[in-house]
Every structure is written in C-alpha cells, then in structure tokens.
PDB file of C-alpha atoms in Angstrom:
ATOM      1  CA  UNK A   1      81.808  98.166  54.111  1.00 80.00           C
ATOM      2  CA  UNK A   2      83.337 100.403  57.160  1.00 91.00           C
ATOM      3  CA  UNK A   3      81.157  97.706  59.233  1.00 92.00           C
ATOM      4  CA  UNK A   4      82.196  94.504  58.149  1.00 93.00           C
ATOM      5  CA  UNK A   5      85.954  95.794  58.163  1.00 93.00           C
ATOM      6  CA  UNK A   6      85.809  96.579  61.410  1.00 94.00           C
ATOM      7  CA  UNK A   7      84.112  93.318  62.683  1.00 95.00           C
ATOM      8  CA  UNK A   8      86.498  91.169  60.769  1.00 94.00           C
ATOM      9  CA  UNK A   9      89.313  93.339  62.835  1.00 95.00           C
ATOM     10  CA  UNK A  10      87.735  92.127  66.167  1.00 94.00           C
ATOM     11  CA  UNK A  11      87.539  88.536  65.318  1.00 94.00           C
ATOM     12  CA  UNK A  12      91.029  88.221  64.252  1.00 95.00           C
ATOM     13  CA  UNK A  13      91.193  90.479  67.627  1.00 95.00           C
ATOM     14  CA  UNK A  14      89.541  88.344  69.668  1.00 95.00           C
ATOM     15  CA  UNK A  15      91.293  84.488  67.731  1.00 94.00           C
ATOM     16  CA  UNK A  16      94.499  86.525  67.829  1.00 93.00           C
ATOM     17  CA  UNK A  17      94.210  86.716  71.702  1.00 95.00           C
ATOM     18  CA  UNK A  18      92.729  83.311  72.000  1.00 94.00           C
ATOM     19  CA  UNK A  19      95.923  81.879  70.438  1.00 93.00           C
ATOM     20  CA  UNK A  20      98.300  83.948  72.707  1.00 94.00           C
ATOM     21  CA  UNK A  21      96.425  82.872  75.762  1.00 95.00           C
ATOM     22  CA  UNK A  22      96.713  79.252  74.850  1.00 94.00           C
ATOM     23  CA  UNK A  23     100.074  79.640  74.156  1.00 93.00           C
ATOM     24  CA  UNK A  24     100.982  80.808  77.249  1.00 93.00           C
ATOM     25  CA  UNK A  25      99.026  78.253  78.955  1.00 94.00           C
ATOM     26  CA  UNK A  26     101.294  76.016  77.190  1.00 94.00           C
ATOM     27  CA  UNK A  27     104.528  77.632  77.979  1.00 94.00           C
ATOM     28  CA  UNK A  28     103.470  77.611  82.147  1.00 95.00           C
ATOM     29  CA  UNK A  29     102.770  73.827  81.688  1.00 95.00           C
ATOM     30  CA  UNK A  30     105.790  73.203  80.625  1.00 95.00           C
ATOM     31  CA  UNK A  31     107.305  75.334  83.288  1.00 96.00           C
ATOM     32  CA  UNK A  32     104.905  73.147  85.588  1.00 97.00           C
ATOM     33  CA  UNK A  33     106.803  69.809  84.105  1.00 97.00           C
ATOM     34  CA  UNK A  34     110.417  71.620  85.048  1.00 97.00           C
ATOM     35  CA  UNK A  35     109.644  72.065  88.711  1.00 98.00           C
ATOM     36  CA  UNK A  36     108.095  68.833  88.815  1.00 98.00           C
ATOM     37  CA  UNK A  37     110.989  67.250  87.127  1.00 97.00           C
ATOM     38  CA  UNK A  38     113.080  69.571  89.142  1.00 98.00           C
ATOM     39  CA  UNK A  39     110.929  68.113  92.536  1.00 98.00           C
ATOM     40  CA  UNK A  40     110.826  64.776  91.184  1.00 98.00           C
ATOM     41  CA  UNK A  41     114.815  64.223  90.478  1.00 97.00           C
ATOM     42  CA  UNK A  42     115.383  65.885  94.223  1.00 98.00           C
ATOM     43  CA  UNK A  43     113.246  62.930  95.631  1.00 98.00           C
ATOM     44  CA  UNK A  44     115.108  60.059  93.750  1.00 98.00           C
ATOM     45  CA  UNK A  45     118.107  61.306  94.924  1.00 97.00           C
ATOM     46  CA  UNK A  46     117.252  61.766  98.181  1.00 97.00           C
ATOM     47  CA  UNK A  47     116.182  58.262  98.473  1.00 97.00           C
ATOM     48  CA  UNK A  48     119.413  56.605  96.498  1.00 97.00           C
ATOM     49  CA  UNK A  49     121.572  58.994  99.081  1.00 97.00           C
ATOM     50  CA  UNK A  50     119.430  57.367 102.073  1.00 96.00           C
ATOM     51  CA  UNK A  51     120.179  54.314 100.516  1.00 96.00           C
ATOM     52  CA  UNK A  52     123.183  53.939 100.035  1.00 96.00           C
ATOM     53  CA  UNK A  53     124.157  55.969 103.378  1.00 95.00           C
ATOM     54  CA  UNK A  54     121.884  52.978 105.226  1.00 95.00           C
ATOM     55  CA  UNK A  55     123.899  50.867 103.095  1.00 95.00           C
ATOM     56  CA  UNK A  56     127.625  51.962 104.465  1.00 95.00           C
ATOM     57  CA  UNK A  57     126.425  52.059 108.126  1.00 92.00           C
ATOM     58  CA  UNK A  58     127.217  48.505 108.836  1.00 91.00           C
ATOM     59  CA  UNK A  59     123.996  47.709 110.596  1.00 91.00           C
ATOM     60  CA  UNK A  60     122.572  45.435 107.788  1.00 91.00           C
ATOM     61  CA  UNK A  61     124.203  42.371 107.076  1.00 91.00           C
ATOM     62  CA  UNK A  62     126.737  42.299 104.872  1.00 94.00           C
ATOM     63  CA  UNK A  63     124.936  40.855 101.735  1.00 94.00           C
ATOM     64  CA  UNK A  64     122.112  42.652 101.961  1.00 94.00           C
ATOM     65  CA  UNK A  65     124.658  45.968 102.217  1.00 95.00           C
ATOM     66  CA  UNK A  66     126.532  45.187  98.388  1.00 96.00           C
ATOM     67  CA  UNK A  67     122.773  44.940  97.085  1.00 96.00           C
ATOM     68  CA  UNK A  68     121.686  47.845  98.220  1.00 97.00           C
ATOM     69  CA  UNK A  69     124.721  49.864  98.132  1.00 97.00           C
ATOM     70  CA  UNK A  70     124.893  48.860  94.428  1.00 98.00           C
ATOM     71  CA  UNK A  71     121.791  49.475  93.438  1.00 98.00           C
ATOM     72  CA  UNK A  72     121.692  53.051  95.240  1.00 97.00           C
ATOM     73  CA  UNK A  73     125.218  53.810  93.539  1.00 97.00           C
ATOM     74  CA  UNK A  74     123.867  52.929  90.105  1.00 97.00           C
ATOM     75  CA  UNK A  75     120.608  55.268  90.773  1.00 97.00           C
ATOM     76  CA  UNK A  76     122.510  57.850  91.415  1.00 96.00           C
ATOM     77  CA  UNK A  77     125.354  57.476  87.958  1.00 97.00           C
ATOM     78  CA  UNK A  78     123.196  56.325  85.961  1.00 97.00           C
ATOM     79  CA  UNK A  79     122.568  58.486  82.605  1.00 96.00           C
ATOM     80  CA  UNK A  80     118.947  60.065  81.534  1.00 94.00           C
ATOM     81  CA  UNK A  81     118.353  57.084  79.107  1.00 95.00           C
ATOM     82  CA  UNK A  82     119.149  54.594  82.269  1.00 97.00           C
ATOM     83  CA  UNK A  83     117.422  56.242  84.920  1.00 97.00           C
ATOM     84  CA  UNK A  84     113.769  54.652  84.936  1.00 97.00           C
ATOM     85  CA  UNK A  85     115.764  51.456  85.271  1.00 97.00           C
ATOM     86  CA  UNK A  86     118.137  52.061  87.782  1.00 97.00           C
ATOM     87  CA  UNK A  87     115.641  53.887  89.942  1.00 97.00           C
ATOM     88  CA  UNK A  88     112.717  50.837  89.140  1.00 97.00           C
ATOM     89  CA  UNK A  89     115.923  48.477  90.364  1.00 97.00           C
ATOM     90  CA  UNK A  90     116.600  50.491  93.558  1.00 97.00           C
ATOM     91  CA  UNK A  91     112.820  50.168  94.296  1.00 97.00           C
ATOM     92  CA  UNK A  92     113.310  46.167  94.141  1.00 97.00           C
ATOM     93  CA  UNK A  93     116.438  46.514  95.945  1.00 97.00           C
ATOM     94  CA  UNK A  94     114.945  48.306  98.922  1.00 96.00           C
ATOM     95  CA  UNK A  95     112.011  45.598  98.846  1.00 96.00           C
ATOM     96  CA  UNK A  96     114.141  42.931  98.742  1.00 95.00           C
ATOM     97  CA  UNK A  97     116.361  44.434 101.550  1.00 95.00           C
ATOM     98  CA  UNK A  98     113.395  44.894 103.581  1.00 94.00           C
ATOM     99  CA  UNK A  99     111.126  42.274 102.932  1.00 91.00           C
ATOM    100  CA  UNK A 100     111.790  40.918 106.606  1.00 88.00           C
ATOM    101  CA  UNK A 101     109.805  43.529 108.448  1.00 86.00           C
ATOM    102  CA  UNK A 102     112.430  42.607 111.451  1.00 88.00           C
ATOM    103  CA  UNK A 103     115.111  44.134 109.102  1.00 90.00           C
ATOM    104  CA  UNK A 104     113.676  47.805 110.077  1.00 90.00           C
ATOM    105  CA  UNK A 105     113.665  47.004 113.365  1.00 90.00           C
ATOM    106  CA  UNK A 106     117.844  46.037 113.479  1.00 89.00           C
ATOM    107  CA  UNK A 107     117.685  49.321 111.686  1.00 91.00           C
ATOM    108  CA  UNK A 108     116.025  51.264 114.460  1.00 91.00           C
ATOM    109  CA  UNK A 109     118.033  49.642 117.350  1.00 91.00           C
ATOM    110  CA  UNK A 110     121.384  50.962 116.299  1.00 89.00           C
ATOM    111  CA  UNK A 111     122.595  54.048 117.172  1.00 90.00           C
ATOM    112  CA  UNK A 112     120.830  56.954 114.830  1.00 87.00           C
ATOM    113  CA  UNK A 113     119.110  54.096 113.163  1.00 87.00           C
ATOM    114  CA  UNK A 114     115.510  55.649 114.240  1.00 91.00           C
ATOM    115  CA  UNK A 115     116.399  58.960 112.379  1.00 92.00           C
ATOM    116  CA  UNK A 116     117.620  56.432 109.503  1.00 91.00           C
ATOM    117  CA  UNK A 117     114.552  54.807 109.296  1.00 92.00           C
ATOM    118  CA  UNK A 118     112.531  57.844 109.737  1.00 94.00           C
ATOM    119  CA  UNK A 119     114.643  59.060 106.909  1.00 95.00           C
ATOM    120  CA  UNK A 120     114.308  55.957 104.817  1.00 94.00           C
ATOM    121  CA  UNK A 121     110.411  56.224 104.857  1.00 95.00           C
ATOM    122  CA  UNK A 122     109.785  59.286 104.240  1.00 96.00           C
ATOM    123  CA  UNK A 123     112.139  59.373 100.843  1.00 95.00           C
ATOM    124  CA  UNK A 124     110.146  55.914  99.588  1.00 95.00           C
ATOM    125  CA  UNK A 125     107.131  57.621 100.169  1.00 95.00           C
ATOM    126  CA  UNK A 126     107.950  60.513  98.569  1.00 96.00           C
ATOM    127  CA  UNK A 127     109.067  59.731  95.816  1.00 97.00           C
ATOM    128  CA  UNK A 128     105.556  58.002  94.620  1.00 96.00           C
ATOM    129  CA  UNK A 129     104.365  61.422  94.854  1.00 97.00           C
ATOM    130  CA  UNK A 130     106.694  63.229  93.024  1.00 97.00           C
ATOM    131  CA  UNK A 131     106.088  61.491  90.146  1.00 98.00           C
ATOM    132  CA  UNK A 132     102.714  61.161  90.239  1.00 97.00           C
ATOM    133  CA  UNK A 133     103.396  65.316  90.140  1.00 98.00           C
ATOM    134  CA  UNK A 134     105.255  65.161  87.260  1.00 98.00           C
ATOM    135  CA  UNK A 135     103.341  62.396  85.279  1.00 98.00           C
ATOM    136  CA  UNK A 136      99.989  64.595  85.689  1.00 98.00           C
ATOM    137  CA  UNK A 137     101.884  67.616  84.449  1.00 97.00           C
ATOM    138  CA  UNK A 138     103.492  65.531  81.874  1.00 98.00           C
ATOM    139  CA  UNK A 139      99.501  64.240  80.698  1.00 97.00           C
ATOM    140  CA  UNK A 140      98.674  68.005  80.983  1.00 96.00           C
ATOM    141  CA  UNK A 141     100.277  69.276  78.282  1.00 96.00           C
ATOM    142  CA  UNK A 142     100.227  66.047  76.047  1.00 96.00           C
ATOM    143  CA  UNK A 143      95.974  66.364  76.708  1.00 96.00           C
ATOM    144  CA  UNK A 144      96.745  70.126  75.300  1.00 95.00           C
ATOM    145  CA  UNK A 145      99.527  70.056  72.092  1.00 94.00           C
ATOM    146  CA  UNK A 146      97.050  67.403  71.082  1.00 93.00           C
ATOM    147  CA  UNK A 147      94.754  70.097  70.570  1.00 93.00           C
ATOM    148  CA  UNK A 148      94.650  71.113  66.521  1.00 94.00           C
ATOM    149  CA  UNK A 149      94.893  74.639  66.882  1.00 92.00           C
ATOM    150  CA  UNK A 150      98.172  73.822  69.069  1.00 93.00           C
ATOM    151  CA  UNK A 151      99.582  71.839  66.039  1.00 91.00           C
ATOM    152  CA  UNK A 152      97.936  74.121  62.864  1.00 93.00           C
ATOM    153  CA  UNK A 153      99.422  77.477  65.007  1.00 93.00           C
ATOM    154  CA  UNK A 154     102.672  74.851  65.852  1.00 91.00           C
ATOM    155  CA  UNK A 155     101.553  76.940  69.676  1.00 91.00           C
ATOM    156  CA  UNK A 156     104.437  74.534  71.318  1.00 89.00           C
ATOM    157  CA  UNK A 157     107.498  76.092  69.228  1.00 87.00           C
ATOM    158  CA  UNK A 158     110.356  73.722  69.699  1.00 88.00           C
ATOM    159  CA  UNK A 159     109.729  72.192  72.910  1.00 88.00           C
ATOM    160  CA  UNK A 160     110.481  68.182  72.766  1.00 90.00           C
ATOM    161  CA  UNK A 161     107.221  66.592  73.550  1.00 92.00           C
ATOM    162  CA  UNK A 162     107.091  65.701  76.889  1.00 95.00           C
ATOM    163  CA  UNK A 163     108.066  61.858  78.224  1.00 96.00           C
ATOM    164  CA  UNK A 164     106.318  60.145  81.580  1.00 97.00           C
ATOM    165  CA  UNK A 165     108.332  58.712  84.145  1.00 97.00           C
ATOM    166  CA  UNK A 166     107.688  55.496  84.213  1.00 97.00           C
ATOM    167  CA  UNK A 167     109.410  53.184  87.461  1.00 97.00           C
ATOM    168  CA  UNK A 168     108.732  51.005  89.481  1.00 96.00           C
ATOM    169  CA  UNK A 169     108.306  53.084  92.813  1.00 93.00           C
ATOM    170  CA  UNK A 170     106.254  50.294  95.477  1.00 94.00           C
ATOM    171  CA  UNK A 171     107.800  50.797  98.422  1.00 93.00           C
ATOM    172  CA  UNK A 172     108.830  47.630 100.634  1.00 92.00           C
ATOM    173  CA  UNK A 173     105.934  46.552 103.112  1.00 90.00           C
ATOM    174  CA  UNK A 174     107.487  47.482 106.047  1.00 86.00           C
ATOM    175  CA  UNK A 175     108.421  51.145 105.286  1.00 85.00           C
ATOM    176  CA  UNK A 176     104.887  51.225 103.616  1.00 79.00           C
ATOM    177  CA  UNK A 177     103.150  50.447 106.846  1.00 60.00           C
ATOM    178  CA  UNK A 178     104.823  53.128 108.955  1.00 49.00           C
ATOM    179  CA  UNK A 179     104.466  55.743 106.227  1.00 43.00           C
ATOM    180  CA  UNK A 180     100.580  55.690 106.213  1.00 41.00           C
TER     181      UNK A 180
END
C-alpha cells in the first residue's frame, strides 16, 4: 500500500514538473515573439523613415518623390489592423521608385546620397529578415499550443494566439543586387 502511494506521488511528481517545464517553454516563446516583434517593428520603421527622408531630399524627381513620400508616411500612421498593407505598399513603392537601376545611381551622385543609399539597402534588406525572425517564432509556439496537453492543461493562460506577419517585403532589383 505504502509502495504504490508513494509511486503514484512521483508520477504526479514527475507529470507535475513536465507540465511546468512546458509551460515555461511556452511563456519564453512568447517572450521570443515580443523581441522579434519588438526587432521586427524597429526594421519597418527604419525603412519607412529612410524612405520618406530619401523622399524629401529633392534628388528624385518630383513624381516619383509624392509616391514614395506617401507611401512611407502611410507605413509609418498606419494602425495595427493596416500595417501589413501599408508596409506590403511601401515595398511596391520602393520597387516602383527604383525599378530604373539608374535611379540609385542619381541617388548616389548627390551630396550624402552614397550614405542614403547605403542606408536605403541595408533597411530593405533587413527587414526580410526580421520577419522571417518573427514568423519562425510566431510558427514556434503555434507548432506547440497545438500540442493537447497545452490545450487540456489550457498551459498558454490568456495569451492571444499568435498572428504571422504577412507583407510583401521583395526588395527593388537594384537595392537587391548591392545588398548580396
């Protein structure tokens, strides 16, 4: 009797422990999403700031400018519900804006337009990453609170289940190149 008592103590132990390591498995994936959200929104603005400061410097021409000064401005207001769009708009903006790859070069011969473009570059390739960051992180812990003893144990509390970023992020041909 003593026996069985006392190994039916260690497995409740031993699922008890189980459960609170899962748990907090859990919990530092969805601290992982944060920072990668956190990384993620840094990147975007970055790039809509570039934007729309390469925008206001008067080297493009004048159409060109409104486009992508507009689309940069609107990436940066736009509301959580909005932002997939605004930022998938920006990314056509920039392509269309650059589609010429002489239009990085008028860029580069102004004065500070070689830091611009530098600039420029490295924020369109960035941000690819970052959300490849978050996405993974995001698939992490959706592969995980699908889990049953996740749900039966409800191991997630009250954290919203976590949402993808979904944009289009292809960078224009010509900033592509001279990232790689």
């Amino acid at each position: 009797m003593t026996a069985t008592l006392i190994w039916t103590l260690v497995v409740l132990v031993a699922i008890g422990l189980y459960l609170s390591w899962t748990a907090g498995r859990l919990d530092r994936l969805h601290a992982r999403i944060d920072a990668a959200r956190a990384a993620l929104d840094a990147q975007l603005l970055r790039r809509a700031s570039v934007a729309q400061e390469l925008a206001t410097s008067k080297v493009l021409d004048p159409a060109a400018s409104i486009v992508l000064y507009e689309a940069a401005h609107a990436a940066r207001q736009a509301e959580e519900e909005q932002r997939e769009v605004a930022e998938s708009d920006l990314s056509q903006a920039l392509r269309a804006v650059f589609a010429d790859p002489r239009q990085l070069d008028v860029v580069r011969e102004a004065p500070g337009g070689d830091a611009a473009a530098r600039e420029l570059t490295e924020a369109v390739r960035r941000v690819p990453m970052a959300r490849r960051f978050h996405n993974d992180a995001v698939g992490a812990v959706r592969r995980l609170r699908q889990h049953r003893k996740v749900r039966w144990f409800r191991l997630a509390g009250h954290a919203p289940f976590p949402m993808a970023f979904e944009m289009d992020d292809e960078p224009p041909p010509a900033l592509a190149d001279r990232a790689a």
